Tab-separated table of C-alpha atoms in Angstrom:
chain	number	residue	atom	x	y	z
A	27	UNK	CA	-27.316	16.271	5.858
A	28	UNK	CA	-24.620	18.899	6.583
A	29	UNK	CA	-24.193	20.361	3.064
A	30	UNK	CA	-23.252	23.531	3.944
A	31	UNK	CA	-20.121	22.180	5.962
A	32	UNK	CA	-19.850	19.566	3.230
A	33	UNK	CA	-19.188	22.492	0.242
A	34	UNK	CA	-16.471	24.480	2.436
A	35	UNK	CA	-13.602	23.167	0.371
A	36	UNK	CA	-10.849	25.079	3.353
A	37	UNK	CA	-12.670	22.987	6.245
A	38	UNK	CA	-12.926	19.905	3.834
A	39	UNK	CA	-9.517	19.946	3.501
A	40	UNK	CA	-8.487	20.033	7.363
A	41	UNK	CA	-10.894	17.636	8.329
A	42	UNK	CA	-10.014	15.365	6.088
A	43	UNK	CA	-6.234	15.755	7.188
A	44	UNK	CA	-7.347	15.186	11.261
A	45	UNK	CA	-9.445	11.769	10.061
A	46	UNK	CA	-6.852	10.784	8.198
A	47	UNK	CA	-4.679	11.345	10.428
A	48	UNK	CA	-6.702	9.268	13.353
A	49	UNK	CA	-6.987	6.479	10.666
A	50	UNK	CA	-3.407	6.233	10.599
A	51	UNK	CA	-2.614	6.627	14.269
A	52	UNK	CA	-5.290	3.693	14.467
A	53	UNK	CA	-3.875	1.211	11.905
A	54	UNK	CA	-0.267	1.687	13.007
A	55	UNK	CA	-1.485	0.984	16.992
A	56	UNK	CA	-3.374	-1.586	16.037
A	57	UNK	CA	0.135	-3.174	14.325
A	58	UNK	CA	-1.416	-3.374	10.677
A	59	UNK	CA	1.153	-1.425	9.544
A	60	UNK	CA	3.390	-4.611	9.966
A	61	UNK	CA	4.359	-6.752	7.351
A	62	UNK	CA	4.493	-9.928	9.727
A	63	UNK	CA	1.062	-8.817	10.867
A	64	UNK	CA	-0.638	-8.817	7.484
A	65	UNK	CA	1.547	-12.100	5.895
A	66	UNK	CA	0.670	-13.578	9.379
A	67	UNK	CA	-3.236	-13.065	8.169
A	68	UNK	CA	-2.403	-14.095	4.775
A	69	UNK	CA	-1.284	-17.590	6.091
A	70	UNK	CA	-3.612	-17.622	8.702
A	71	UNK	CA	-1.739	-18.039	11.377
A	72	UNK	CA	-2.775	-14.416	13.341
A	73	UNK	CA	-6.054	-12.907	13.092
A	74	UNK	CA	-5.126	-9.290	14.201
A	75	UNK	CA	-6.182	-7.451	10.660
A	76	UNK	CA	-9.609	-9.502	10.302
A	77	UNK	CA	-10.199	-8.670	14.125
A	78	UNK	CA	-9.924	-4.925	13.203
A	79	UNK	CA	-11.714	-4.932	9.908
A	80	UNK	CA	-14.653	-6.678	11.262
A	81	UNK	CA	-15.337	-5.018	14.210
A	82	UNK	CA	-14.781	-1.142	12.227
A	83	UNK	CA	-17.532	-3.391	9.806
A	84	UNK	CA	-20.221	-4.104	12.540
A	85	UNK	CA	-19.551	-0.785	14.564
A	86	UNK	CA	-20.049	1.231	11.616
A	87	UNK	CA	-22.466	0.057	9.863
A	88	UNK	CA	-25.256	0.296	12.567
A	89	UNK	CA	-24.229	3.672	12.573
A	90	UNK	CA	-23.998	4.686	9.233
A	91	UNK	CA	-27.567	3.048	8.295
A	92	UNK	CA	-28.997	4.477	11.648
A	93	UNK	CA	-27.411	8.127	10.161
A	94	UNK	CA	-28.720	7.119	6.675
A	95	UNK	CA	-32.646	6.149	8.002
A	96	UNK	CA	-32.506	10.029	9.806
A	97	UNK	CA	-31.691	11.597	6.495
A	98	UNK	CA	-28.101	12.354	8.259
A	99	UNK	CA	-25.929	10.860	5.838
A	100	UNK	CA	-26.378	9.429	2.155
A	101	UNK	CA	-24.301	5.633	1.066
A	102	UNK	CA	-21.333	5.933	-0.909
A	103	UNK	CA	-21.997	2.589	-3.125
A	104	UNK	CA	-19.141	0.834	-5.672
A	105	UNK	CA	-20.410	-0.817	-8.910
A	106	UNK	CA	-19.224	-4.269	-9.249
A	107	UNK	CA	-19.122	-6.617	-11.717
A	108	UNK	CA	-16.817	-10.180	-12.020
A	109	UNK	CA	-14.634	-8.633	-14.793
A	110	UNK	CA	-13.457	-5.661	-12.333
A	111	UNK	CA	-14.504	-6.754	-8.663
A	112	UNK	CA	-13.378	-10.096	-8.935
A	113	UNK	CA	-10.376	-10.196	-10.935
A	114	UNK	CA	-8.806	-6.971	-10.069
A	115	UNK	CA	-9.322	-8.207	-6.252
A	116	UNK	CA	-7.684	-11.610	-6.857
A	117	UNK	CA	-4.731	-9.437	-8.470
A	118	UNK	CA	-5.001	-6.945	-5.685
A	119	UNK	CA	-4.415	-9.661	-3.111
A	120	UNK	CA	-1.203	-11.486	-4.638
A	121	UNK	CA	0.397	-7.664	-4.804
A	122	UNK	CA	-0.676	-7.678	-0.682
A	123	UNK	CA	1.014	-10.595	-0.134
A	124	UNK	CA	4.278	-9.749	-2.102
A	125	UNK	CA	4.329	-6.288	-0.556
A	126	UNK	CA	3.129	-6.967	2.967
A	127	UNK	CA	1.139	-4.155	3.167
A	128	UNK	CA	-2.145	-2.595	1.233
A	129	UNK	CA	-2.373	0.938	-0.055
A	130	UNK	CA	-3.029	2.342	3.490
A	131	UNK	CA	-0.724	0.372	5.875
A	132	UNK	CA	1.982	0.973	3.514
A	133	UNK	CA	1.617	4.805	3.807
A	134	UNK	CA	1.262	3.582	7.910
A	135	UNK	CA	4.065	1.477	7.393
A	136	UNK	CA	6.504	5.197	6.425
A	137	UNK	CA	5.292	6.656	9.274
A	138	UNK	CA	6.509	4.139	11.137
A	139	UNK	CA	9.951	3.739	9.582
A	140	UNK	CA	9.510	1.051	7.443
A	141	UNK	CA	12.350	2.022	4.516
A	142	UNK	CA	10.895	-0.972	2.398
A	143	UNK	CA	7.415	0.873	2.368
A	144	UNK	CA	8.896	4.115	1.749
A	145	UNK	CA	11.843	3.261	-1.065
A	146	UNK	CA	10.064	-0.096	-2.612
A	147	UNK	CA	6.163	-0.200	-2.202
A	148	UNK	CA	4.785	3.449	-2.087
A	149	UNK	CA	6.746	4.090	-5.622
A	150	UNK	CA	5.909	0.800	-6.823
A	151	UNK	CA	2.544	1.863	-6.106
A	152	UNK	CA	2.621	4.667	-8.167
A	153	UNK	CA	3.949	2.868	-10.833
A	154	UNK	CA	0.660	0.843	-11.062
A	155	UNK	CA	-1.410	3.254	-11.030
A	156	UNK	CA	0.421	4.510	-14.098
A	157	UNK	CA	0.369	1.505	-15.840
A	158	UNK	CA	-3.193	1.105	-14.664
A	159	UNK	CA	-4.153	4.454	-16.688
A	160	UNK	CA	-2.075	2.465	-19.608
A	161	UNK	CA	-4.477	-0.385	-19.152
A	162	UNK	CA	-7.471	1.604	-19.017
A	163	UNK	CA	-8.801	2.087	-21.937
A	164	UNK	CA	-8.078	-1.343	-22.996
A	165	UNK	CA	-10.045	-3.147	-20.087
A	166	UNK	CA	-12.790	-0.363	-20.277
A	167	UNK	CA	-15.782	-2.411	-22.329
A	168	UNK	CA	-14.009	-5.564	-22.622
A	169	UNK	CA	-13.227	-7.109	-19.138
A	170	UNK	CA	-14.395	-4.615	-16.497
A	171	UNK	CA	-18.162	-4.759	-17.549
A	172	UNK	CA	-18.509	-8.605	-17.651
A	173	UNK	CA	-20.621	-10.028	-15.185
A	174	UNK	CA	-21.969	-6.551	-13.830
A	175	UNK	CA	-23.768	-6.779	-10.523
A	176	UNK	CA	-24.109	-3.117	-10.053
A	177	UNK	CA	-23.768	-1.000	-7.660
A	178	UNK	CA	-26.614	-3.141	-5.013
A	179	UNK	CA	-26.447	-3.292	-0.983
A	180	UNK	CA	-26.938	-7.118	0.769
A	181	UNK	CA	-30.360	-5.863	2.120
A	182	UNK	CA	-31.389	-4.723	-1.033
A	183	UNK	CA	-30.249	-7.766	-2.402
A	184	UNK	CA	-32.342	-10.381	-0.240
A	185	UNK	CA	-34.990	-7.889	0.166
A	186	UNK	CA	-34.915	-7.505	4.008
A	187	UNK	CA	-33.985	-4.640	5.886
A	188	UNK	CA	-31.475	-3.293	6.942
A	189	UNK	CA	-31.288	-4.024	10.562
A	190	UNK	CA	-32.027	-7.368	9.238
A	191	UNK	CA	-28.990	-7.825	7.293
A	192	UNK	CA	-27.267	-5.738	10.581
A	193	UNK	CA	-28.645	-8.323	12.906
A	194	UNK	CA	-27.325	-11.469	10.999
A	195	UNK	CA	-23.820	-9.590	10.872
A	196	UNK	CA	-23.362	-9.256	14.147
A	197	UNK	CA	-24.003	-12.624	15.051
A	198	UNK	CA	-21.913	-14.500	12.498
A	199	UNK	CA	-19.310	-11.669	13.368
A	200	UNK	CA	-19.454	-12.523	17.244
A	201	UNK	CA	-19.457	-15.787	16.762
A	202	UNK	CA	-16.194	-15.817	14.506
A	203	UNK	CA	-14.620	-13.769	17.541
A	204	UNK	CA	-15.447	-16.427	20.016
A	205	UNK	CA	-14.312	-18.892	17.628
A	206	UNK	CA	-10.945	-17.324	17.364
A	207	UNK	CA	-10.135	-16.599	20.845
A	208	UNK	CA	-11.509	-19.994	21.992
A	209	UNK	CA	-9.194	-21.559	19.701
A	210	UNK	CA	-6.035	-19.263	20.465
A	211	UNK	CA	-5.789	-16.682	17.906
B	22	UNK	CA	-48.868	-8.665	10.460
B	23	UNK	CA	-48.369	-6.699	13.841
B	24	UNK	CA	-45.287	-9.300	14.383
B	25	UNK	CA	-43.394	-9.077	11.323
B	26	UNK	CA	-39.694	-9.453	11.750
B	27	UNK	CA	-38.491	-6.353	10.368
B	28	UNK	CA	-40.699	-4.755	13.523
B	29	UNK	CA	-39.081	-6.638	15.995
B	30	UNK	CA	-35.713	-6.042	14.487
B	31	UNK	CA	-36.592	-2.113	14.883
B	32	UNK	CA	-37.860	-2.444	18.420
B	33	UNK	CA	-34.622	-4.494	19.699
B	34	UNK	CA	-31.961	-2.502	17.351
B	35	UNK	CA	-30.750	-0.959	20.488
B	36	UNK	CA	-29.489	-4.227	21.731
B	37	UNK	CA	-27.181	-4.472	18.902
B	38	UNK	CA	-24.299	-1.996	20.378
B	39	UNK	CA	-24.663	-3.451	23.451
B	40	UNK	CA	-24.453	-7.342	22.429
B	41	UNK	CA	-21.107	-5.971	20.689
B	42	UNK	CA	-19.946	-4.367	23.645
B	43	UNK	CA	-20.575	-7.225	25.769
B	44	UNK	CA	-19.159	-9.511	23.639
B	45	UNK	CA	-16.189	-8.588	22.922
B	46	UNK	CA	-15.710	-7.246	27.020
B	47	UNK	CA	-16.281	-11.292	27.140
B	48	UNK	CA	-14.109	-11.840	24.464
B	49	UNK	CA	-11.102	-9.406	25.475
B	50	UNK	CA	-11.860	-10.698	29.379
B	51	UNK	CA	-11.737	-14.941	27.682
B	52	UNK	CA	-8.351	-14.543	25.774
B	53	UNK	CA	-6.918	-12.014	29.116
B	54	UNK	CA	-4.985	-9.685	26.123
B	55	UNK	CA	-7.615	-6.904	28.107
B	56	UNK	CA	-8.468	-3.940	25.755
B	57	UNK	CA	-5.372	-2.159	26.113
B	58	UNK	CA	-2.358	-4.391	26.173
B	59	UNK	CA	0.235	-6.293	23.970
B	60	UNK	CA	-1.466	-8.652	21.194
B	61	UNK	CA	0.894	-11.281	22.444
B	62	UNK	CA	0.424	-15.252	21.755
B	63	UNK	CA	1.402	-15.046	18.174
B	64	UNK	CA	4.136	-12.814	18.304
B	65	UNK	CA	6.936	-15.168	19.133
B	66	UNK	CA	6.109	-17.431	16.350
B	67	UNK	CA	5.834	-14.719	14.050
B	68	UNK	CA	9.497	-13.778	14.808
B	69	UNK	CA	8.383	-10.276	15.998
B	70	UNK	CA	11.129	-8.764	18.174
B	71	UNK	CA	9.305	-7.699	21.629
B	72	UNK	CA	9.546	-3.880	21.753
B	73	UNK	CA	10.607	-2.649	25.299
B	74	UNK	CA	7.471	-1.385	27.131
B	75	UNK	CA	6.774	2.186	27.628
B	76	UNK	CA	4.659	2.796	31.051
B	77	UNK	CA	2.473	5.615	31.413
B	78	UNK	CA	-0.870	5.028	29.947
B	79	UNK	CA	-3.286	4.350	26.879
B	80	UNK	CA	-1.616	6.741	25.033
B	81	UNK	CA	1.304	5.299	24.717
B	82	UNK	CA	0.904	1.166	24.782
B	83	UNK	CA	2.240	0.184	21.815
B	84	UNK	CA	-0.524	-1.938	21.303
B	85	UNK	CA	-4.165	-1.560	21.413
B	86	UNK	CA	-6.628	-4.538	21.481
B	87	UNK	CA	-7.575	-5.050	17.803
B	88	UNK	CA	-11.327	-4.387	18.545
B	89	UNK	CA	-10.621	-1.534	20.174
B	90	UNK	CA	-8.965	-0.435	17.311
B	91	UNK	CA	-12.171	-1.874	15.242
B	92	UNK	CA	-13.963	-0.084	17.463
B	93	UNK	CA	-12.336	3.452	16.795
B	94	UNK	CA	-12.060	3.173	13.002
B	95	UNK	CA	-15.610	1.972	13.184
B	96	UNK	CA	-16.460	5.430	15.057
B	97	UNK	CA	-14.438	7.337	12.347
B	98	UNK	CA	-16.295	6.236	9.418
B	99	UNK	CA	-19.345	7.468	11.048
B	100	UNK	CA	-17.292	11.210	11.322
B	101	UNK	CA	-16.225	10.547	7.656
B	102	UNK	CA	-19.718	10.037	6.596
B	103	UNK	CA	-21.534	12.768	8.713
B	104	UNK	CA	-19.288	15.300	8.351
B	105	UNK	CA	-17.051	15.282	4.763
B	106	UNK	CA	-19.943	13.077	2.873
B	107	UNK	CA	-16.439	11.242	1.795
B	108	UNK	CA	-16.269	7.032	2.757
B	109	UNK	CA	-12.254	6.078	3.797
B	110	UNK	CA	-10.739	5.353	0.878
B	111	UNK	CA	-6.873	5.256	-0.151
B	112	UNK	CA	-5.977	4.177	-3.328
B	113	UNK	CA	-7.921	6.459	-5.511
B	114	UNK	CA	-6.205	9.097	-3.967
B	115	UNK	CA	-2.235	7.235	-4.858
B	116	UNK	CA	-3.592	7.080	-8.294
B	117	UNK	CA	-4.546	10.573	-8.457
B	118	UNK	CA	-0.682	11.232	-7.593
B	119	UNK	CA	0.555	8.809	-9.813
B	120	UNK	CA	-1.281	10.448	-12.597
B	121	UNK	CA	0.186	14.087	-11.158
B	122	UNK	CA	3.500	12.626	-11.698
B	123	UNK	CA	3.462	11.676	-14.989
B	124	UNK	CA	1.533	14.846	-15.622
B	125	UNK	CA	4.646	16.220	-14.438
B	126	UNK	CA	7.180	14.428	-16.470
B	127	UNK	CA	5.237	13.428	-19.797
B	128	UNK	CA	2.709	17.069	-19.593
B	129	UNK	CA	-0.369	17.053	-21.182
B	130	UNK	CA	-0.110	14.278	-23.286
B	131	UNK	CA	-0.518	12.335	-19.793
B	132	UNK	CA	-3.094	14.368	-18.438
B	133	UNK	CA	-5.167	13.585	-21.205
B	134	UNK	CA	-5.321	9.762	-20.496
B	135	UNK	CA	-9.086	8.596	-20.302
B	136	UNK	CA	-8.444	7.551	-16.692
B	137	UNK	CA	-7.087	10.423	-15.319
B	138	UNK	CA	-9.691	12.502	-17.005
B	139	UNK	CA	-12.176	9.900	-14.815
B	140	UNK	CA	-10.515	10.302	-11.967
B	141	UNK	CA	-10.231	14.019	-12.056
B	142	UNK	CA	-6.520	14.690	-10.808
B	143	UNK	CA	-6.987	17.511	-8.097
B	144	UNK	CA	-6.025	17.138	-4.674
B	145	UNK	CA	-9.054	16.984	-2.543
B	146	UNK	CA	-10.341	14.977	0.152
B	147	UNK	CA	-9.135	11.534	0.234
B	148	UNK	CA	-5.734	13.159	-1.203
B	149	UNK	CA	-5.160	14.945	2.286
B	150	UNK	CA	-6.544	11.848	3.849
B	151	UNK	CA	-4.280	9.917	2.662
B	152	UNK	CA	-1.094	12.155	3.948
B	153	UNK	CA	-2.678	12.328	7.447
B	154	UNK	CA	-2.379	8.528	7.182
B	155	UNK	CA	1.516	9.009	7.466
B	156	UNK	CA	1.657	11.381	10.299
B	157	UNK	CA	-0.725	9.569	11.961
B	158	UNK	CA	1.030	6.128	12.314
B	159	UNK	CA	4.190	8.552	12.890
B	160	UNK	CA	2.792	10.044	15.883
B	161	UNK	CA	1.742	6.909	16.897
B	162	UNK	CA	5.104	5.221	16.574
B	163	UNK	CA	6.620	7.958	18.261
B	164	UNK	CA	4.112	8.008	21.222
B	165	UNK	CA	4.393	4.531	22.066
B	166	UNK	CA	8.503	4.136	21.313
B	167	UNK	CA	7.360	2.075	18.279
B	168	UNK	CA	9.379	3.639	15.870
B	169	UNK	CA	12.232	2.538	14.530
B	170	UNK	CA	14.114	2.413	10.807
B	171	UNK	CA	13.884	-0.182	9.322
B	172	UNK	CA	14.513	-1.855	6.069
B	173	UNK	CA	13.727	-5.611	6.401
B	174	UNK	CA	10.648	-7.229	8.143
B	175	UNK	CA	11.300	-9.967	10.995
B	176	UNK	CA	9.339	-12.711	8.556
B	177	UNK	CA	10.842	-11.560	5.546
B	178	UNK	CA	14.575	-12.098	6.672
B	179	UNK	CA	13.670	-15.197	8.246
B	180	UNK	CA	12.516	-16.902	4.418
B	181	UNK	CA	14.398	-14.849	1.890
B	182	UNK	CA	17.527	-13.328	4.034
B	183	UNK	CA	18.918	-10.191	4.916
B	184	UNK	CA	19.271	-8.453	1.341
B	185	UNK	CA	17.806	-5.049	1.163
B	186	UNK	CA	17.699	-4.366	-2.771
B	187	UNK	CA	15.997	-7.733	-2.668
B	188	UNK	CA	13.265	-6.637	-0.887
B	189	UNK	CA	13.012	-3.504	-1.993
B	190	UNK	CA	12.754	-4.887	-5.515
B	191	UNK	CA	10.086	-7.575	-4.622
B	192	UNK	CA	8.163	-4.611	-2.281
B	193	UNK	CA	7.930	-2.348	-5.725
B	194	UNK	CA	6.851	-4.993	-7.874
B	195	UNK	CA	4.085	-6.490	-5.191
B	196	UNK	CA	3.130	-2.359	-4.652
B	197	UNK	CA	2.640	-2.150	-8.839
B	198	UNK	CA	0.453	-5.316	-8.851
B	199	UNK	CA	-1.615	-4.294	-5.750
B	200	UNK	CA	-2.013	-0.688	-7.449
B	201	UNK	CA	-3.352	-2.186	-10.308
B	202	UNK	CA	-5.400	-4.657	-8.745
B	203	UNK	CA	-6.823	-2.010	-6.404
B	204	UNK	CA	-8.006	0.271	-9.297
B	205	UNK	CA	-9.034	-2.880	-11.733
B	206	UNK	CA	-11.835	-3.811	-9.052
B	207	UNK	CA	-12.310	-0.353	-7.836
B	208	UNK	CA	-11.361	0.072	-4.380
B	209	UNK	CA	-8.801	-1.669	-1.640
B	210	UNK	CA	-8.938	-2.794	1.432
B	211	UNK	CA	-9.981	0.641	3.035
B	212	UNK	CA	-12.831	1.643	-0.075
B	213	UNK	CA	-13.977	-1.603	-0.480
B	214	UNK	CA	-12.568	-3.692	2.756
B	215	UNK	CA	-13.914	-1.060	5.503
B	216	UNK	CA	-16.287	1.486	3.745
B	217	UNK	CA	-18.040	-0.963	1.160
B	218	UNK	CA	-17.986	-3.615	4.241
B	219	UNK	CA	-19.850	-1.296	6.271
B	220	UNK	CA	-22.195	0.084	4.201
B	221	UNK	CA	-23.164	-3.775	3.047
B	222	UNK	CA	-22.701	-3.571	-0.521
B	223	UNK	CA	-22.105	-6.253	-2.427
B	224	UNK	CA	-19.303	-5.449	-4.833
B	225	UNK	CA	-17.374	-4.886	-1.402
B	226	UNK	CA	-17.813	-7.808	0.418
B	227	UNK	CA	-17.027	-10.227	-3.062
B	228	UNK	CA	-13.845	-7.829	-3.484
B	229	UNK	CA	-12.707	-8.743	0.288
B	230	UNK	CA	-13.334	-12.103	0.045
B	231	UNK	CA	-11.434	-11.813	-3.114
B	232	UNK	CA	-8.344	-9.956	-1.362
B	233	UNK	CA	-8.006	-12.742	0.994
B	234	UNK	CA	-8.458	-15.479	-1.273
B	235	UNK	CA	-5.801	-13.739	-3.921
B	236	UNK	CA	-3.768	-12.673	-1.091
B	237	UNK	CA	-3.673	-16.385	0.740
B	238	UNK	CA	-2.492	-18.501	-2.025
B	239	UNK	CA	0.076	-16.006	-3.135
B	240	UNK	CA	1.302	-15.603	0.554
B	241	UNK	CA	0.954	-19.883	0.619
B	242	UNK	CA	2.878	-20.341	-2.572
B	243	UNK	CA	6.037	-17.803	-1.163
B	244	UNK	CA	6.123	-19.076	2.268
């Protein structure tokens, strides 16, 4: 683990600027900062965003849990639960397809000159978030803590290891990509 | 139990790069897009205007194969990992704003909101992440000759017409809801969609699932 670099809040800072901004040169030249590129996914008739967030899947993970088996790097693990995870989700996807665009591709989308992600989603965004903190403290142990599965990985889960769990991604992932491009997307 | 299967799993882990790389050489070789060209059978049907083509290298194709670009943001998260202990992650940081903002406006009252106080409203990590995002795609647009201003999407004229306060309205109410939705379960489709994906958990992969499902019959029931 690099904890020394990890507590220098000045180089924090500018590397996370440089990855962010390779994460956004990435998304926008891989077109998911396009609205028909993410309502084409949505209605399943173009593949492009499942394509990218697949393959980032199966190329980082082997590298993350090769990292994490060296003592290199640590998981960063969400809790979930059906009350947050699930529902929040199902309401996070009807806002993608309204919008066109999730929280990252619409911040792509203004760097690409997309006015409607600059002028309507990014401050509709915002808005949420404030009526999210509104909603807080009324979800907060009522809905968001029913069904809690915790904060558990897949091979921890089924008990296997990790390069286990790796191994069977990679070959349902594969085979979804031949799938697709066999069958024209 | 000299043969277990977690042994040979170590032994052969090597292979796994290398089946990906193979594959999807096979893959971008089957469907002839190649690695660094234009994504092109479903454009036309999608009603996206062809962009004229700007010679002169990788740099600046406007389009990169999908899995290379899988590929790349892949490679990043390791970076992310290894080198700021921080997964990519985007909405947490928008929140953090949005509670700056009404900080600003409403003053302590607002900074005093339970969430906020979770959250911890400073501008860190994620929150400079997040603004390299936009210069990012920006410099990318402007390599490539991909950038242009523009207020109304090719698929969104095409169903609900040319009328720009129309779609602004509709892009600020769909931005609230996904806000909301993306804090309710904790993540979007960069926390939970890339960095939960990758690191296997499980909350991730149910909230993907969940985007997609949310996000299809939504997009089904408008188009």
């Amino acid at each position: 683990m690099l904890k020394k670099l990890h507590e220098q809040k000045p180089v924090q800072l500018g590397l996370g600027l440089v990855m962010g901004i390779l994460f956004g040169f990435f998304l926008q030249r891989g077109q998911a900062t396009r609205y028909d590129i993410i309502l084409g996914q949505l209605l399943l008739r173009d593949f492009t965003v499942m394509k990218i967030m697949m393959t980032a899947a199966v190329v980082g993970m082997i590298g993350i849990y090769t990292m994490r088996r060296k003592g290199m790097v640590q998981l960063h693990p969400k809790e979930g639960a059906v009350g947050s995870t699930v529902v929040g989700s199902l309401i996070f996807g009807s806002g993608m397809a309204i919008l066109g665009y999730c929280p990252g591709t619409t911040l792509g989308a203004v760097g690409q000159g997309s006015m409607d992600a600059l002028a309507g989603g990014l401050p509709g965004m915002l808005a949420g978030a404030i009526i999210y903190s509104s909603l807080y403290p009324t979800l907060s142990g009522k809905i968001l803590q029913k069904g809690d599965f915790g904060k558990v990985t897949i091979p921890d889960y089924l008990k296997v290891t990790p390069l286990v769990a790796i191994g069977g991604f990679y070959m349902a992932i594969i085979t979804v990509f031949f799938v697709l491009e066999i069958s024209g997307f | 139990m000299n043969f277990s299967s977690a042994k040979v799993f170590k032994r052969l882990a090597w292979l796994l790069p290398v089946v990906l790389i193979l594959a999807i050489t096979a893959i971008s070789a089957y469907s002839q897009t190649g690695v660094v060209t234009t994504v092109g059978t479903n454009n036309d049907q999608l009603g996206v205007k062809p962009l004229t083509e700007t010679g002169g290298g990788f740099l600046y194709s406007r389009v990169w194969s999908p899995y290379l670009v899988g590929i790349c943001i892949g490679i990043l998260s390791w970076l992310t990992f290894l080198l700021s202990d921080h997964p990519i992650g985007v909405s947490s940081a928008v929140a953090r704003t949005g509670g700056m903002l009404e900080t600003a406006v409403r003053g302590q009252k607002a900074k005093e909101k339970a969430y906020y106080q979770k959250l911890g409203l400073n501008i860190g990590w994620e929150w400079v992440f997040v603004v390299g995002i936009v210069i990012g795609a920006f410099l990318s647009a402007k390599l490539s000759g991909d950038f242009h201003i523009h207020w109304i999407p090719a698929m969104w004229e095409q169903r609900f017409g040319a009328n720009i306060p129309v779609r602004l309205g509709a892009a600020f109410i769909g931005g609230a809801i996904l806000m909301i939705g993306a804090r309710w379960a904790g993540g979007c489709t960069s926390g939970h969609g890339i960095s939960g994906a990758l690191q296997l958990v499980i909350s991730s992969w149910v909230a993907l699932i969940s985007f997609f499902i949310g996000g299809a019959i939504t997009a089904f029931l408008i188009y």
